[in-house]
Tab-separated table of C-alpha atoms and ligand atoms in Angstrom:
chain	number	residue	atom	x	y	z
A	1	UNK	CA	17.325	-12.983	24.549
A	2	UNK	CA	13.869	-14.491	24.573
A	3	UNK	CA	14.438	-15.826	28.101
A	4	UNK	CA	15.874	-12.610	29.429
A	5	UNK	CA	12.812	-10.572	28.418
A	6	UNK	CA	10.448	-13.223	29.738
A	7	UNK	CA	12.325	-13.277	33.073
A	8	UNK	CA	12.261	-9.492	33.195
A	9	UNK	CA	8.491	-9.542	32.728
A	10	UNK	CA	8.127	-12.173	35.468
A	11	UNK	CA	10.264	-10.195	37.955
A	12	UNK	CA	8.283	-7.058	37.167
A	13	UNK	CA	4.987	-8.798	37.784
A	14	UNK	CA	6.212	-10.413	41.042
A	15	UNK	CA	7.451	-7.005	42.179
A	16	UNK	CA	4.102	-5.490	41.249
A	17	UNK	CA	2.325	-8.270	43.113
A	18	UNK	CA	4.400	-7.669	46.297
A	19	UNK	CA	3.881	-3.914	46.050
A	20	UNK	CA	0.114	-4.269	45.552
A	21	UNK	CA	-0.137	-6.705	48.500
A	22	UNK	CA	1.741	-4.206	50.677
A	23	UNK	CA	-0.521	-1.430	49.445
A	24	UNK	CA	-3.524	-3.653	50.327
A	25	UNK	CA	-2.275	-4.238	53.884
A	26	UNK	CA	-1.486	-0.560	54.272
A	27	UNK	CA	-4.927	0.408	52.933
A	28	UNK	CA	-6.567	-2.015	55.421
A	29	UNK	CA	-4.671	-0.412	58.292
A	30	UNK	CA	-5.527	3.032	57.012
A	31	UNK	CA	-9.178	2.055	56.803
A	32	UNK	CA	-9.117	0.931	60.447
A	33	UNK	CA	-7.542	4.205	61.468
A	34	UNK	CA	-9.978	6.219	59.373
A	35	UNK	CA	-12.822	4.222	60.866
A	36	UNK	CA	-11.686	5.191	64.380
A	37	UNK	CA	-11.445	8.855	63.435
A	38	UNK	CA	-14.754	8.762	61.608
A	39	UNK	CA	-16.676	6.955	64.355
A	40	UNK	CA	-15.843	9.789	66.738
A	41	UNK	CA	-17.668	12.207	64.475
A	42	UNK	CA	-20.810	10.075	63.955
A	43	UNK	CA	-24.008	11.338	65.696
A	44	UNK	CA	-24.950	7.811	66.747
A	45	UNK	CA	-21.788	7.728	68.883
A	46	UNK	CA	-22.538	11.150	70.363
A	47	UNK	CA	-26.007	10.144	71.447
A	48	UNK	CA	-25.697	6.637	72.866
A	49	UNK	CA	-28.418	5.153	75.070
A	50	UNK	CA	-25.926	4.957	77.915
A	51	UNK	CA	-24.974	8.649	77.718
A	52	UNK	CA	-28.587	9.803	77.441
A	53	UNK	CA	-29.929	7.547	80.206
A	54	UNK	CA	-31.799	9.141	83.149
A	55	UNK	CA	-33.657	7.334	85.951
A	56	UNK	CA	-36.760	9.209	84.919
A	57	UNK	CA	-37.030	9.023	81.188
A	58	UNK	CA	-38.857	12.354	81.073
A	59	UNK	CA	-35.475	14.067	81.645
A	60	UNK	CA	-33.834	12.390	78.682
A	61	UNK	CA	-32.644	14.872	76.023
A	62	UNK	CA	-34.943	13.804	73.192
A	63	UNK	CA	-34.776	17.044	71.175
A	64	UNK	CA	-31.082	16.723	70.179
A	65	UNK	CA	-31.627	13.133	68.977
A	66	UNK	CA	-34.715	14.063	66.926
A	67	UNK	CA	-32.947	17.161	65.533
A	68	UNK	CA	-30.175	14.866	64.230
A	69	UNK	CA	-32.675	12.628	62.441
A	70	UNK	CA	-32.890	9.956	65.143
A	71	UNK	CA	-35.603	8.689	67.461
A	72	UNK	CA	-36.122	7.536	71.059
A	73	UNK	CA	-38.393	4.769	72.382
A	74	UNK	CA	-38.971	3.723	75.982
A	75	UNK	CA	-40.074	0.117	76.490
A	76	UNK	CA	-41.399	-0.677	79.929
A	77	UNK	CA	-41.225	-3.939	81.923
A	78	UNK	CA	-44.402	-5.162	80.148
A	79	UNK	CA	-42.734	-4.632	76.723
A	80	UNK	CA	-45.093	-1.774	75.946
A	81	UNK	CA	-43.851	1.242	74.006
A	82	UNK	CA	-44.346	3.788	76.762
A	83	UNK	CA	-42.776	6.718	74.948
A	84	UNK	CA	-41.757	7.315	71.330
A	85	UNK	CA	-40.379	10.421	69.640
A	86	UNK	CA	-38.752	10.824	66.185
A	87	UNK	CA	-37.588	7.826	64.130
A	88	UNK	CA	-39.382	4.632	65.221
A	89	UNK	CA	-38.782	1.172	63.755
A	90	UNK	CA	-40.976	-0.642	66.295
A	91	UNK	CA	-44.317	-0.811	64.587
A	92	UNK	CA	-46.408	-2.136	67.487
A	93	UNK	CA	-47.479	-0.506	70.772
A	94	UNK	CA	-46.911	-3.688	72.750
A	95	UNK	CA	-44.473	-6.494	72.081
A	96	UNK	CA	-44.336	-10.072	73.238
A	97	UNK	CA	-41.187	-11.378	74.991
A	98	UNK	CA	-40.252	-13.246	71.762
A	99	UNK	CA	-40.776	-10.150	69.618
A	100	UNK	CA	-38.667	-8.021	71.937
A	101	UNK	CA	-35.910	-10.682	72.011
A	102	UNK	CA	-36.029	-10.838	68.206
A	103	UNK	CA	-35.768	-7.041	68.073
A	104	UNK	CA	-32.717	-7.118	70.375
A	105	UNK	CA	-31.019	-9.774	68.157
A	106	UNK	CA	-31.897	-7.876	64.972
A	107	UNK	CA	-30.521	-4.617	66.413
A	108	UNK	CA	-27.024	-6.199	66.635
A	109	UNK	CA	-26.979	-7.950	63.289
A	110	UNK	CA	-24.858	-6.801	60.324
A	111	UNK	CA	-26.419	-5.119	57.313
A	112	UNK	CA	-29.354	-3.472	59.096
A	113	UNK	CA	-30.085	0.029	57.735
A	114	UNK	CA	-30.448	1.481	61.260
A	115	UNK	CA	-28.052	1.684	64.141
A	116	UNK	CA	-29.528	0.961	67.514
A	117	UNK	CA	-28.178	1.837	70.952
A	118	UNK	CA	-30.054	0.105	73.740
A	119	UNK	CA	-29.663	0.421	77.532
A	120	UNK	CA	-31.728	-0.898	80.474
A	121	UNK	CA	-32.505	1.215	83.518
A	122	UNK	CA	-32.898	-1.118	86.484
A	123	UNK	CA	-34.250	1.574	88.743
A	124	UNK	CA	-36.926	2.839	86.387
A	125	UNK	CA	-37.333	-0.693	84.919
A	126	UNK	CA	-37.352	0.398	81.285
A	127	UNK	CA	-35.304	0.047	78.131
A	128	UNK	CA	-34.098	3.110	76.308
A	129	UNK	CA	-33.754	2.573	72.531
A	130	UNK	CA	-31.959	5.249	70.493
A	131	UNK	CA	-32.339	4.782	66.719
A	132	UNK	CA	-30.398	6.529	63.938
A	133	UNK	CA	-30.545	5.761	60.195
A	134	UNK	CA	-27.270	4.320	58.921
A	135	UNK	CA	-25.387	6.489	56.337
A	136	UNK	CA	-23.012	3.921	54.758
A	137	UNK	CA	-21.618	1.093	56.800
A	138	UNK	CA	-18.788	-1.343	55.985
A	139	UNK	CA	-18.738	-4.164	58.525
A	140	UNK	CA	-15.335	-5.851	58.404
A	141	UNK	CA	-14.295	-7.089	61.778
A	142	UNK	CA	-11.995	-9.735	63.168
A	143	UNK	CA	-13.196	-10.842	66.562
A	144	UNK	CA	-10.930	-12.728	68.916
A	145	UNK	CA	-11.219	-13.659	72.589
A	146	UNK	CA	-7.924	-12.992	74.332
A	147	UNK	CA	-9.061	-14.243	77.737
A	148	UNK	CA	-10.420	-17.694	76.854
A	149	UNK	CA	-9.083	-20.098	74.251
A	150	UNK	CA	-11.791	-21.430	71.975
A	151	UNK	CA	-11.675	-25.072	70.874
A	152	UNK	CA	-12.332	-23.886	67.303
A	153	UNK	CA	-9.314	-21.568	67.169
A	154	UNK	CA	-7.010	-24.202	65.619
A	155	UNK	CA	-9.532	-25.066	62.898
A	156	UNK	CA	-10.271	-21.459	62.063
A	157	UNK	CA	-6.590	-20.434	61.993
A	158	UNK	CA	-5.798	-23.498	59.837
A	159	UNK	CA	-8.578	-22.588	57.447
A	160	UNK	CA	-7.431	-18.936	57.298
A	161	UNK	CA	-3.801	-19.929	56.620
A	162	UNK	CA	-4.894	-22.444	53.945
A	163	UNK	CA	-7.112	-19.800	52.384
A	164	UNK	CA	-4.313	-17.203	52.304
A	165	UNK	CA	-1.866	-19.775	50.876
A	166	UNK	CA	-4.363	-20.821	48.207
A	167	UNK	CA	-5.016	-17.171	47.350
A	168	UNK	CA	-1.270	-16.449	47.066
A	169	UNK	CA	-0.713	-19.555	44.937
A	170	UNK	CA	-3.538	-18.570	42.602
A	171	UNK	CA	-2.077	-15.084	42.323
A	172	UNK	CA	1.429	-16.484	41.640
A	173	UNK	CA	0.135	-18.829	38.909
A	174	UNK	CA	-1.837	-16.062	37.216
A	175	UNK	CA	1.229	-13.783	37.463
A	176	UNK	CA	3.372	-16.371	35.649
A	177	UNK	CA	0.701	-16.961	32.981
A	178	UNK	CA	0.151	-13.239	32.501
A	179	UNK	CA	3.878	-12.520	32.265
A	180	UNK	CA	4.239	-15.324	29.682
A	181	UNK	CA	1.310	-14.053	27.612
A	182	UNK	CA	2.501	-10.455	27.604
A	183	UNK	CA	6.122	-11.383	26.908
A	184	UNK	CA	5.056	-13.463	23.866
A	185	UNK	CA	3.688	-10.269	22.291
A	186	UNK	CA	7.151	-8.740	22.576
A	187	UNK	CA	9.492	-11.678	22.107
A	188	UNK	CA	7.823	-13.131	18.990
A	189	UNK	CA	8.197	-10.031	16.793
A	190	UNK	CA	11.632	-9.373	18.303
A	191	UNK	CA	12.716	-12.905	17.428
A	192	UNK	CA	11.542	-12.450	13.834
A	193	UNK	CA	13.336	-9.094	13.579
A	194	UNK	CA	16.528	-10.623	15.001
A	195	UNK	CA	16.314	-13.518	12.552
A	196	UNK	CA	15.942	-11.050	9.660
A	197	UNK	CA	18.885	-8.964	10.897
A	198	UNK	CA	21.002	-12.106	11.369
A	199	UNK	CA	20.300	-13.189	7.779
A	200	UNK	CA	21.193	-9.710	6.572
A	201	UNK	CA	24.451	-9.844	8.555
A	202	UNK	CA	25.275	-13.183	6.994
A	203	UNK	CA	24.958	-11.655	3.527
A	204	UNK	CA	21.388	-12.559	2.563
A	205	UNK	CA	20.335	-9.124	1.345
A	206	UNK	CA	16.927	-10.376	0.221
A	207	UNK	CA	16.048	-10.834	3.923
A	208	UNK	CA	12.709	-9.188	4.850
A	209	UNK	CA	10.473	-9.425	7.945
A	210	UNK	CA	6.719	-9.958	7.906
A	211	UNK	CA	5.069	-9.239	11.280
A	212	UNK	CA	1.628	-8.017	10.218
A	213	UNK	CA	1.433	-5.708	13.239
A	214	UNK	CA	0.152	-2.154	13.471
A	215	UNK	CA	2.066	-1.151	16.624
A	216	UNK	CA	5.655	0.082	17.115
A	217	UNK	CA	6.937	-3.328	15.973
A	218	UNK	CA	5.060	-2.816	12.703
A	219	UNK	CA	6.873	0.504	12.338
A	220	UNK	CA	10.191	-1.172	13.083
A	221	UNK	CA	9.369	-3.866	10.522
A	222	UNK	CA	8.705	-1.187	7.887
A	223	UNK	CA	11.999	0.583	8.677
A	224	UNK	CA	13.914	-2.713	8.701
A	225	UNK	CA	12.504	-3.797	5.334
A	226	UNK	CA	13.223	-0.357	3.841
A	227	UNK	CA	16.774	-0.494	5.163
A	228	UNK	CA	17.286	-4.055	3.851
A	229	UNK	CA	15.951	-2.984	0.435
A	230	UNK	CA	18.336	-0.030	0.391
A	231	UNK	CA	21.289	-2.228	1.348
A	232	UNK	CA	20.332	-4.776	-1.329
A	233	UNK	CA	20.191	-2.006	-3.943
A	234	UNK	CA	23.534	-0.516	-2.848
A	235	UNK	CA	25.247	-3.904	-2.847
A	236	UNK	CA	23.889	-4.694	-6.320
A	237	UNK	CA	25.148	-1.301	-7.554
A	238	UNK	CA	28.535	-1.884	-5.970
A	239	UNK	CA	28.748	-5.337	-7.570
A	240	UNK	CA	27.757	-3.880	-10.913
A	241	UNK	CA	30.339	-1.103	-10.715
A	242	UNK	CA	32.986	-3.628	-9.663
A	243	UNK	CA	32.042	-5.755	-12.678
A	244	UNK	CA	32.193	-2.673	-14.899
A	245	UNK	CA	35.616	-1.790	-13.542
A	246	UNK	CA	36.918	-5.310	-14.166
A	247	UNK	CA	35.439	-5.286	-17.663
A	248	UNK	CA	37.006	-1.882	-18.338
A	249	UNK	CA	40.467	-3.097	-17.311
A	250	UNK	CA	40.000	-6.200	-19.500
A	251	UNK	CA	38.846	-4.078	-22.445
A	252	UNK	CA	41.725	-1.631	-22.085
A	253	UNK	CA	44.351	-4.377	-21.895
A	254	UNK	CA	42.752	-6.192	-24.822
A	255	UNK	CA	42.584	-3.061	-26.963
A	256	UNK	CA	46.143	-2.045	-26.170
A	257	UNK	CA	47.546	-5.559	-26.604
A	258	UNK	CA	46.933	-5.821	-30.372
A	259	UNK	CA	48.492	-2.513	-31.524
A	260	UNK	CA	51.425	-2.953	-29.135
A	261	UNK	CA	52.067	-6.546	-30.275
A	262	UNK	CA	51.983	-5.353	-33.867
A	263	UNK	CA	54.347	-2.431	-33.123
A	264	UNK	CA	56.781	-4.762	-31.329
A	265	UNK	CA	56.626	-7.409	-34.077
A	266	UNK	CA	57.282	-4.999	-36.945
A	267	UNK	CA	59.934	-3.065	-35.012
A	268	UNK	CA	61.708	-6.369	-34.329
A	269	UNK	CA	61.584	-7.243	-38.034
A	270	UNK	CA	63.096	-3.863	-38.940
A	271	UNK	CA	65.835	-4.371	-36.375
A	272	UNK	CA	66.733	-7.981	-37.221
A	273	UNK	CA	66.338	-8.085	-41.007
A	274	UNK	CA	69.430	-6.625	-42.659
A	275	UNK	CA	68.571	-7.155	-46.336
A	276	UNK	CA	65.196	-5.392	-46.087
A	277	UNK	CA	64.071	-3.322	-49.105
A	278	UNK	CA	63.202	0.323	-48.658
A	279	UNK	CA	59.665	-0.361	-49.829
A	280	UNK	CA	59.094	-3.130	-47.259
A	281	UNK	CA	60.685	-0.946	-44.579
A	282	UNK	CA	58.240	1.805	-45.442
A	283	UNK	CA	55.299	-0.624	-45.194
A	284	UNK	CA	56.500	-1.837	-41.791
A	285	UNK	CA	56.926	1.726	-40.581
A	286	UNK	CA	53.413	2.635	-41.727
A	287	UNK	CA	51.996	-0.326	-39.775
A	288	UNK	CA	54.004	0.712	-36.722
A	289	UNK	CA	52.776	4.286	-37.055
A	290	UNK	CA	49.150	3.236	-37.599
A	291	UNK	CA	49.149	1.025	-34.537
A	292	UNK	CA	50.940	3.654	-32.478
A	293	UNK	CA	48.259	6.114	-33.541
A	294	UNK	CA	45.515	3.667	-32.508
A	295	UNK	CA	47.067	3.034	-29.090
A	296	UNK	CA	47.559	6.760	-28.639
A	297	UNK	CA	43.915	7.469	-29.599
A	298	UNK	CA	42.728	4.923	-27.129
A	299	UNK	CA	44.787	6.381	-24.294
A	300	UNK	CA	43.730	9.962	-25.104
A	301	UNK	CA	40.048	8.950	-25.221
A	302	UNK	CA	40.338	6.969	-22.019
A	303	UNK	CA	41.973	9.903	-20.317
A	304	UNK	CA	39.153	12.171	-21.533
A	305	UNK	CA	36.473	9.775	-20.321
A	306	UNK	CA	37.964	9.388	-16.856
A	307	UNK	CA	38.394	13.175	-16.653
A	308	UNK	CA	34.694	13.581	-17.455
A	309	UNK	CA	33.760	11.070	-14.775
A	310	UNK	CA	35.689	12.953	-12.101
A	311	UNK	CA	33.846	15.351	-9.786
A	312	UNK	CA	36.017	18.299	-10.795
A	313	UNK	CA	34.927	18.080	-14.435
A	314	UNK	CA	33.243	21.293	-15.565
A	315	UNK	CA	32.252	22.640	-18.953
A	316	UNK	CA	32.704	26.146	-20.250
A	317	UNK	CA	29.276	27.221	-21.550
A	318	UNK	CA	28.538	30.000	-24.025
A	319	UNK	CA	25.054	31.192	-25.013
A	320	UNK	CA	24.616	30.577	-28.748
A	321	UNK	CA	21.903	30.316	-31.385
A	322	UNK	CA	21.865	26.542	-31.865
A	323	UNK	CA	20.440	26.854	-35.435
A	324	UNK	CA	23.378	29.002	-36.480
A	325	UNK	CA	25.786	26.672	-34.681
A	326	UNK	CA	24.345	23.623	-36.484
A	327	UNK	CA	24.499	25.401	-39.852
A	328	UNK	CA	28.234	25.956	-39.265
A	329	UNK	CA	28.682	22.293	-38.330
A	330	UNK	CA	26.838	21.169	-41.440
A	331	UNK	CA	29.139	23.379	-43.504
A	332	UNK	CA	32.078	21.222	-42.486
A	333	UNK	CA	30.047	17.976	-42.751
A	334	UNK	CA	29.157	18.504	-46.429
A	335	UNK	CA	32.731	18.066	-47.662
A	336	UNK	CA	33.040	14.812	-45.710
A	337	UNK	CA	29.686	13.481	-46.972
A	338	UNK	CA	30.580	14.399	-50.559
A	339	UNK	CA	33.911	12.588	-50.267
A	340	UNK	CA	32.168	9.484	-48.856
A	341	UNK	CA	29.540	9.699	-51.617
A	342	UNK	CA	26.695	10.081	-49.107
A	343	UNK	CA	23.329	11.712	-49.813
A	344	UNK	CA	22.357	14.331	-47.253
A	345	UNK	CA	19.451	16.476	-46.192
A	346	UNK	CA	19.174	19.151	-43.481
A	347	UNK	CA	16.103	20.617	-41.784
A	348	UNK	CA	16.846	23.745	-39.725
A	349	UNK	CA	14.350	26.394	-38.594
A	350	UNK	CA	15.036	29.964	-39.634
A	351	UNK	CA	14.441	31.522	-36.219
A	352	UNK	CA	16.925	31.813	-33.388
A	353	UNK	CA	16.892	29.282	-30.559
A	354	UNK	CA	19.322	29.909	-27.764
A	355	UNK	CA	21.125	27.279	-25.745
A	356	UNK	CA	24.148	27.355	-23.486
A	357	UNK	CA	26.845	24.976	-24.697
A	358	UNK	CA	30.546	24.291	-24.415
A	359	UNK	CA	31.440	24.815	-28.083
A	360	UNK	CA	34.595	22.689	-28.039
A	361	UNK	CA	32.907	19.758	-26.334
A	362	UNK	CA	29.783	19.962	-28.482
A	363	UNK	CA	32.003	19.982	-31.637
A	364	UNK	CA	33.426	16.750	-30.341
A	365	UNK	CA	29.969	15.145	-30.074
A	366	UNK	CA	29.002	16.028	-33.656
A	367	UNK	CA	32.443	15.112	-34.954
A	368	UNK	CA	32.037	11.665	-33.434
A	369	UNK	CA	28.545	11.192	-34.899
A	370	UNK	CA	29.838	12.329	-38.305
A	371	UNK	CA	32.930	10.082	-38.136
A	372	UNK	CA	30.827	7.051	-37.146
A	373	UNK	CA	28.278	7.564	-39.921
A	374	UNK	CA	30.965	7.805	-42.539
A	375	UNK	CA	33.166	5.109	-40.991
A	376	UNK	CA	30.562	2.375	-40.590
A	377	UNK	CA	28.197	2.941	-43.526
A	378	UNK	CA	28.598	2.272	-47.254
A	379	UNK	CA	28.539	4.934	-49.949
A	380	UNK	CA	25.086	6.025	-51.018
A	381	UNK	CA	23.912	6.162	-47.383
A	382	UNK	CA	21.436	8.949	-46.796
A	383	UNK	CA	22.027	11.219	-43.785
A	384	UNK	CA	19.380	13.587	-42.420
A	385	UNK	CA	20.186	16.163	-39.760
A	386	UNK	CA	17.211	18.029	-38.359
A	387	UNK	CA	16.533	20.404	-35.501
A	388	UNK	CA	13.250	21.435	-33.941
A	389	UNK	CA	12.099	23.286	-30.915
A	390	UNK	CA	9.992	22.029	-28.012
A	391	UNK	CA	8.626	23.917	-25.009
A	392	UNK	CA	11.753	23.748	-22.880
A	393	UNK	CA	14.322	22.121	-25.125
A	394	UNK	CA	15.701	21.751	-28.603
A	395	UNK	CA	15.862	18.372	-30.291
A	396	UNK	CA	18.620	17.544	-32.781
A	397	UNK	CA	18.266	14.368	-34.812
A	398	UNK	CA	21.243	12.829	-36.548
A	399	UNK	CA	19.879	10.050	-38.749
A	400	UNK	CA	21.308	7.693	-41.359
A	401	UNK	CA	19.747	4.804	-43.298
A	402	UNK	CA	22.895	2.681	-43.109
A	403	UNK	CA	23.730	-0.700	-41.568
A	404	UNK	CA	22.334	0.151	-38.123
A	405	UNK	CA	23.137	-1.377	-34.744
A	406	UNK	CA	21.397	-4.464	-33.238
A	407	UNK	CA	18.347	-3.426	-31.220
A	408	UNK	CA	19.642	-5.047	-27.995
A	409	UNK	CA	22.649	-2.671	-28.031
A	410	UNK	CA	20.486	0.480	-28.173
A	411	UNK	CA	21.307	1.430	-24.580
A	412	UNK	CA	24.573	-0.457	-24.079
A	413	UNK	CA	26.253	1.200	-27.077
A	414	UNK	CA	26.837	4.268	-24.863
A	415	UNK	CA	28.957	2.196	-22.433
A	416	UNK	CA	32.756	2.336	-22.897
A	417	UNK	CA	34.272	-0.273	-25.247
A	418	UNK	CA	30.920	-1.476	-26.575
A	419	UNK	CA	31.194	-2.045	-30.313
A	420	UNK	CA	29.035	-3.939	-32.731
A	421	UNK	CA	31.725	-6.017	-34.320
A	422	UNK	CA	35.343	-6.226	-33.195
A	423	UNK	CA	36.670	-7.142	-36.638
A	424	UNK	CA	34.839	-4.248	-38.257
A	425	UNK	CA	36.290	-1.860	-35.701
A	426	UNK	CA	39.859	-3.089	-35.932
A	427	UNK	CA	39.717	-2.077	-39.589
A	428	UNK	CA	38.150	1.292	-38.836
A	429	UNK	CA	40.347	1.954	-35.814
A	430	UNK	CA	37.384	2.526	-33.502
A	431	UNK	CA	37.982	2.480	-29.762
A	432	UNK	CA	34.379	2.078	-28.592
A	433	UNK	CA	34.749	5.206	-26.448
A	434	UNK	CA	33.318	7.859	-28.794
A	435	UNK	CA	29.628	7.464	-27.869
A	436	UNK	CA	30.465	7.058	-24.160
A	437	UNK	CA	32.281	10.415	-24.291
A	438	UNK	CA	29.416	11.983	-26.290
A	439	UNK	CA	26.892	10.867	-23.666
A	440	UNK	CA	29.023	12.308	-20.849
A	441	UNK	CA	29.286	15.670	-22.660
A	442	UNK	CA	25.543	15.882	-23.363
A	443	UNK	CA	24.848	14.837	-19.759
A	444	UNK	CA	27.078	17.662	-18.500
A	445	UNK	CA	24.789	20.053	-20.495
A	446	UNK	CA	21.734	18.568	-18.692
A	447	UNK	CA	20.670	17.072	-21.996
A	448	UNK	CA	20.046	13.528	-23.235
A	449	UNK	CA	21.261	11.404	-26.129
A	450	UNK	CA	19.342	8.313	-27.208
A	451	UNK	CA	19.486	5.954	-30.126
A	452	UNK	CA	16.737	4.425	-32.257
A	453	UNK	CA	18.140	1.673	-34.414
A	454	UNK	CA	18.176	-1.920	-35.597
A	455	UNK	CA	20.256	-3.977	-37.997
A	456	UNK	CA	19.858	-2.590	-41.567
A	457	UNK	CA	17.464	0.072	-40.292
A	458	UNK	CA	20.051	2.803	-39.886
A	459	UNK	CA	20.828	4.828	-36.773
A	460	UNK	CA	18.874	7.765	-35.391
A	461	UNK	CA	20.667	9.656	-32.624
A	462	UNK	CA	18.261	11.973	-30.775
A	463	UNK	CA	19.877	14.745	-28.747
A	464	UNK	CA	17.947	17.105	-26.468
A	465	UNK	CA	19.419	20.267	-24.948
A	466	UNK	CA	17.705	22.686	-22.540
A	467	UNK	CA	16.824	26.071	-24.063
A	468	UNK	CA	18.238	29.178	-22.501
B	501	ADP	P1	34.090	3.694	-32.065
B	501	ADP	O1	33.448	4.281	-33.224
B	501	ADP	O2	35.342	4.382	-31.665
B	501	ADP	O3	34.208	2.194	-32.106
B	501	ADP	P2	31.765	4.655	-30.680
B	501	ADP	O4	31.412	4.616	-29.230
B	501	ADP	O5	31.749	5.957	-31.345
B	501	ADP	O6	33.161	3.936	-30.800
B	501	ADP	O7	30.754	3.695	-31.391
B	501	ADP	C1	30.470	2.454	-30.883
B	501	ADP	C2	30.066	1.477	-31.929
B	501	ADP	O8	28.774	1.798	-32.459
B	501	ADP	C3	30.948	1.493	-33.117
B	501	ADP	O9	32.055	0.646	-32.910
B	501	ADP	C4	30.036	0.988	-34.182
B	501	ADP	O10	30.067	-0.409	-34.204
B	501	ADP	C5	28.666	1.436	-33.769
B	501	ADP	N1	28.186	2.666	-34.528
B	501	ADP	C6	28.236	3.920	-34.066
B	501	ADP	N2	27.660	4.767	-34.953
B	501	ADP	C7	27.200	4.007	-35.985
B	501	ADP	C8	26.496	4.283	-37.174
B	501	ADP	N3	26.129	5.514	-37.512
B	501	ADP	N4	26.168	3.228	-37.970
B	501	ADP	C9	26.526	1.963	-37.632
B	501	ADP	N5	27.184	1.637	-36.527
B	501	ADP	C10	27.533	2.654	-35.701
């Protein structure tokens, strides 16, 4: 690609060079033509010495020349200025032969600020000199004798050809150098951008480009780096969700395997053992039922969770006084706490605070928090449920001073299947889905649920819900 752009630049410059040379030649021709047209309009060409000449100089039309800013001098055979009118560049009244010859030579030389037209009248034996000031003169002329061949012609033509060739070569070299220099400014950043894109294509999502330019390439660099960052983020998210999915499948199979193995084992015993006592049979049946219940719970919860994750999931909100709602909840909690020999305390404001909630789903959240507190903590645990109002939301705190959860699980505990201790949960029948479901429900209410905890420091679930 590098080469192609460089070649393109070179062709463009060569093309430009040819075009400008052609324009130069054309302009030269045009100048010649314009010169012809212009010279016809110049006063000096209207009033030439030849056209004004009379045998008796007294009849020469001096007035028109003087009116047009010129002058007329008559030099007689003794090189005396016999007559002068208007512009006069001959400062003496009488000239020597040398001075007059010098004047004649000077009158024809290039770069003189006057134009002279000189003619000799043989009859009257005088020179007529017509002088006009030059306006602007460009003297470019190629003189060539067509009638006689000069011995110098070969040398001069050779020199001219060599000069033109040298000039063209110089131009060609500078064209190549210039095209190289300008193409570097384009190809270098392009190469870096291509390298970055190639690395990205090959799966290196950390690929970034550093051009340090403030032009359009700098803009492209910024967009490229932004895009690469976005891709890197998306890929990481996709990897994470793939990991989560794999973990979920593993967790589900693991959690279903134990109750099902137990059901199959005990059912097989019941089927194969003939001399089984009624008491043992009952025990086996209870185990089968318990494990069936556990597997069923898991499947129901899983179904609920995946339903909540689907886009169609909606909640059915009702506007309620959250203080009154919590008082009703606490009413049912008390019996459970009493049975578990827990100590409890409630702090509810007397005023009304309205929120919009799905009553059935919210019951489920508090039921889960209640179940967990009772399930995982020893008797004598103190539970405090409090509610207070903030500017835009209500905060409900569900706190116990029980065994707590390790600090590092504070956030993870809301992920499906995360449990503190597998053995502890297999006894309690926990699925590890309760808090994940609770978080989904609170999220659907535009609220938040967070946990403050550590081992032996109890758990403090903080729920916020928008006021309405
Ligand atoms: P489950 O209770 O079905 O296992 P949850 O998602 O409701 O699932 O809870 C996840 C884990 O958090 C529980 O297994 C338990 O280890 C821990 N946990 C939840 N609440 C408490 C609590 N109040 N005190 C101690 N541990 C708790």
